[in-house]
Amino acid sequence: MKIIYGTTNKGKVEAMKKILKEDKIENIEIETLKDIEFNEEIIEDGKTFEENSEIKARAIEKYCKKNNISYELILTDDAGLCIEKLNGEPGVYSARYAGPNAT
């Protein structure tokens, strides 16, 4: 089974491989965005983590179809900080919460 993992984060890829190995799941090929030469910007403007994950997965799916890249599964994620004392904020806005010039 070939999985396109919608990430360039090596740590996430290694963690996924470790999980698969620990669960004795074999015959899985994981390719990353780098492996499929995906370098398009994806605007993740969803209101939830799930929406942003779907936006990313659909963009990767479109790219794969356009470039005749075969796969059985596209796996994506989205993450952020949800702080109880800030009523769950910044949530999906974590990367932009501190403003445009934040480091």
PDB file of C-alpha atoms in Angstrom:
ATOM      1  CA  MET A   1       0.000   0.000   0.000  1.00  0.00           C
ATOM      2  CA  LYS A   2       1.318   3.420  -0.946  1.00  0.00           C
ATOM      3  CA  ILE A   3       0.525   6.327   1.371  1.00  0.00           C
ATOM      4  CA  ILE A   4       1.180   9.959   0.496  1.00  0.00           C
ATOM      5  CA  TYR A   5       1.845  11.632   3.839  1.00  0.00           C
ATOM      6  CA  GLY A   6       1.118  15.345   3.472  1.00  0.00           C
ATOM      7  CA  THR A   7       4.113  16.575   5.412  1.00  0.00           C
ATOM      8  CA  THR A   8       7.730  17.621   5.032  1.00  0.00           C
ATOM      9  CA  ASN A   9       8.368  17.038   8.744  1.00  0.00           C
ATOM     10  CA  LYS A  10      10.906  14.216   9.058  1.00  0.00           C
ATOM     11  CA  GLY A  11       9.968  13.676  12.705  1.00  0.00           C
ATOM     12  CA  LYS A  12       6.335  12.980  11.808  1.00  0.00           C
ATOM     13  CA  VAL A  13       7.395  10.520   9.116  1.00  0.00           C
ATOM     14  CA  GLU A  14       9.702   8.651  11.491  1.00  0.00           C
ATOM     15  CA  ALA A  15       6.964   8.553  14.137  1.00  0.00           C
ATOM     16  CA  MET A  16       4.527   7.084  11.603  1.00  0.00           C
ATOM     17  CA  LYS A  17       7.049   4.453  10.511  1.00  0.00           C
ATOM     18  CA  LYS A  18       7.660   3.544  14.158  1.00  0.00           C
ATOM     19  CA  ILE A  19       3.932   3.119  14.795  1.00  0.00           C
ATOM     20  CA  LEU A  20       3.538   0.912  11.734  1.00  0.00           C
ATOM     21  CA  LYS A  21       6.526  -1.215  12.764  1.00  0.00           C
ATOM     22  CA  GLU A  22       5.323  -1.567  16.367  1.00  0.00           C
ATOM     23  CA  ASP A  23       1.894  -2.648  15.144  1.00  0.00           C
ATOM     24  CA  LYS A  24       3.536  -5.078  12.702  1.00  0.00           C
ATOM     25  CA  ILE A  25       1.879  -3.399   9.718  1.00  0.00           C
ATOM     26  CA  GLU A  26       3.955  -4.296   6.697  1.00  0.00           C
ATOM     27  CA  ASN A  27       4.046  -3.607   2.984  1.00  0.00           C
ATOM     28  CA  ILE A  28       3.392   0.105   3.490  1.00  0.00           C
ATOM     29  CA  GLU A  29       5.303   2.619   1.394  1.00  0.00           C
ATOM     30  CA  ILE A  30       5.214   6.165   2.761  1.00  0.00           C
ATOM     31  CA  GLU A  31       6.005   9.043   0.444  1.00  0.00           C
ATOM     32  CA  THR A  32       6.195  12.631   1.614  1.00  0.00           C
ATOM     33  CA  LEU A  33       5.477  15.877  -0.188  1.00  0.00           C
ATOM     34  CA  LYS A  34       9.193  16.107  -0.931  1.00  0.00           C
ATOM     35  CA  ASP A  35       9.191  12.616  -2.436  1.00  0.00           C
ATOM     36  CA  ILE A  36       6.434  13.551  -4.898  1.00  0.00           C
ATOM     37  CA  GLU A  37       8.032  16.970  -5.543  1.00  0.00           C
ATOM     38  CA  PHE A  38       4.992  18.834  -4.226  1.00  0.00           C
ATOM     39  CA  ASN A  39       5.957  22.423  -3.493  1.00  0.00           C
ATOM     40  CA  GLU A  40       2.708  24.272  -4.098  1.00  0.00           C
ATOM     41  CA  GLU A  41       1.405  26.653  -1.460  1.00  0.00           C
ATOM     42  CA  ILE A  42      -1.720  25.424   0.284  1.00  0.00           C
ATOM     43  CA  ILE A  43      -3.935  28.060   1.886  1.00  0.00           C
ATOM     44  CA  GLU A  44      -5.293  26.372   5.002  1.00  0.00           C
ATOM     45  CA  ASP A  45      -8.170  28.740   5.714  1.00  0.00           C
ATOM     46  CA  GLY A  46     -10.561  26.310   7.373  1.00  0.00           C
ATOM     47  CA  LYS A  47     -12.252  27.057  10.670  1.00  0.00           C
ATOM     48  CA  THR A  48     -11.278  23.699  12.200  1.00  0.00           C
ATOM     49  CA  PHE A  49      -8.268  21.393  12.190  1.00  0.00           C
ATOM     50  CA  GLU A  50     -10.374  18.874  10.271  1.00  0.00           C
ATOM     51  CA  GLU A  51     -11.235  21.411   7.559  1.00  0.00           C
ATOM     52  CA  ASN A  52      -7.576  22.363   7.161  1.00  0.00           C
ATOM     53  CA  SER A  53      -6.587  18.707   6.887  1.00  0.00           C
ATOM     54  CA  GLU A  54      -9.197  18.167   4.196  1.00  0.00           C
ATOM     55  CA  ILE A  55      -8.045  21.266   2.285  1.00  0.00           C
ATOM     56  CA  LYS A  56      -4.497  19.906   2.316  1.00  0.00           C
ATOM     57  CA  ALA A  57      -5.574  16.388   1.287  1.00  0.00           C
ATOM     58  CA  ARG A  58      -7.659  17.690  -1.630  1.00  0.00           C
ATOM     59  CA  ALA A  59      -4.769  19.865  -2.872  1.00  0.00           C
ATOM     60  CA  ILE A  60      -2.430  16.865  -2.759  1.00  0.00           C
ATOM     61  CA  GLU A  61      -5.025  14.692  -4.497  1.00  0.00           C
ATOM     62  CA  LYS A  62      -5.369  17.254  -7.296  1.00  0.00           C
ATOM     63  CA  TYR A  63      -1.572  17.429  -7.673  1.00  0.00           C
ATOM     64  CA  CYS A  64      -1.270  13.631  -7.802  1.00  0.00           C
ATOM     65  CA  LYS A  65      -3.956  13.340 -10.461  1.00  0.00           C
ATOM     66  CA  LYS A  66      -2.355  16.097 -12.540  1.00  0.00           C
ATOM     67  CA  ASN A  67       1.044  14.399 -12.315  1.00  0.00           C
ATOM     68  CA  ASN A  68      -0.134  10.776 -12.639  1.00  0.00           C
ATOM     69  CA  ILE A  69       1.111   9.863  -9.161  1.00  0.00           C
ATOM     70  CA  SER A  70      -0.529   6.705  -7.878  1.00  0.00           C
ATOM     71  CA  TYR A  71      -1.415   6.112  -4.229  1.00  0.00           C
ATOM     72  CA  GLU A  72      -3.908   4.231  -2.104  1.00  0.00           C
ATOM     73  CA  LEU A  73      -4.221   6.781   0.702  1.00  0.00           C
ATOM     74  CA  ILE A  74      -3.450  10.428   1.351  1.00  0.00           C
ATOM     75  CA  LEU A  75      -2.807  11.190   5.017  1.00  0.00           C
ATOM     76  CA  THR A  76      -2.747  14.756   6.332  1.00  0.00           C
ATOM     77  CA  ASP A  77      -3.025  16.534   9.654  1.00  0.00           C
ATOM     78  CA  ASP A  78      -3.314  19.982  11.129  1.00  0.00           C
ATOM     79  CA  ALA A  79      -2.320  21.088  14.592  1.00  0.00           C
ATOM     80  CA  GLY A  80      -2.250  24.085  16.848  1.00  0.00           C
ATOM     81  CA  LEU A  81      -2.437  25.207  20.430  1.00  0.00           C
ATOM     82  CA  CYS A  82      -5.819  25.150  22.171  1.00  0.00           C
ATOM     83  CA  ILE A  83      -5.405  26.917  25.504  1.00  0.00           C
ATOM     84  CA  GLU A  84      -8.245  26.527  27.992  1.00  0.00           C
ATOM     85  CA  LYS A  85      -7.602  29.909  29.682  1.00  0.00           C
ATOM     86  CA  LEU A  86      -7.888  31.566  26.241  1.00  0.00           C
ATOM     87  CA  ASN A  87     -11.213  29.839  25.476  1.00  0.00           C
ATOM     88  CA  GLY A  88      -9.516  27.344  23.193  1.00  0.00           C
ATOM     89  CA  GLU A  89      -7.557  29.940  21.260  1.00  0.00           C
ATOM     90  CA  PRO A  90      -5.470  30.244  19.211  1.00  0.00           C
ATOM     91  CA  GLY A  91      -6.549  26.874  17.758  1.00  0.00           C
ATOM     92  CA  VAL A  92      -6.336  26.806  13.959  1.00  0.00           C
ATOM     93  CA  TYR A  93      -4.903  30.327  14.052  1.00  0.00           C
ATOM     94  CA  SER A  94      -1.823  29.323  16.088  1.00  0.00           C
ATOM     95  CA  ALA A  95       0.671  30.092  13.322  1.00  0.00           C
ATOM     96  CA  ARG A  96      -0.842  33.555  12.798  1.00  0.00           C
ATOM     97  CA  TYR A  97      -1.912  34.395  16.358  1.00  0.00           C
ATOM     98  CA  ALA A  98       1.001  36.669  17.246  1.00  0.00           C
ATOM     99  CA  GLY A  99       0.695  38.702  14.057  1.00  0.00           C
ATOM    100  CA  PRO A 100       2.423  38.842  10.677  1.00  0.00           C
ATOM    101  CA  ASN A 101       5.929  39.656  11.959  1.00  0.00           C
ATOM    102  CA  ALA A 102       6.055  37.078  14.759  1.00  0.00           C
ATOM    103  CA  THR A 103       8.973  34.670  14.897  1.00  0.00           C
TER     104      THR A 103
END
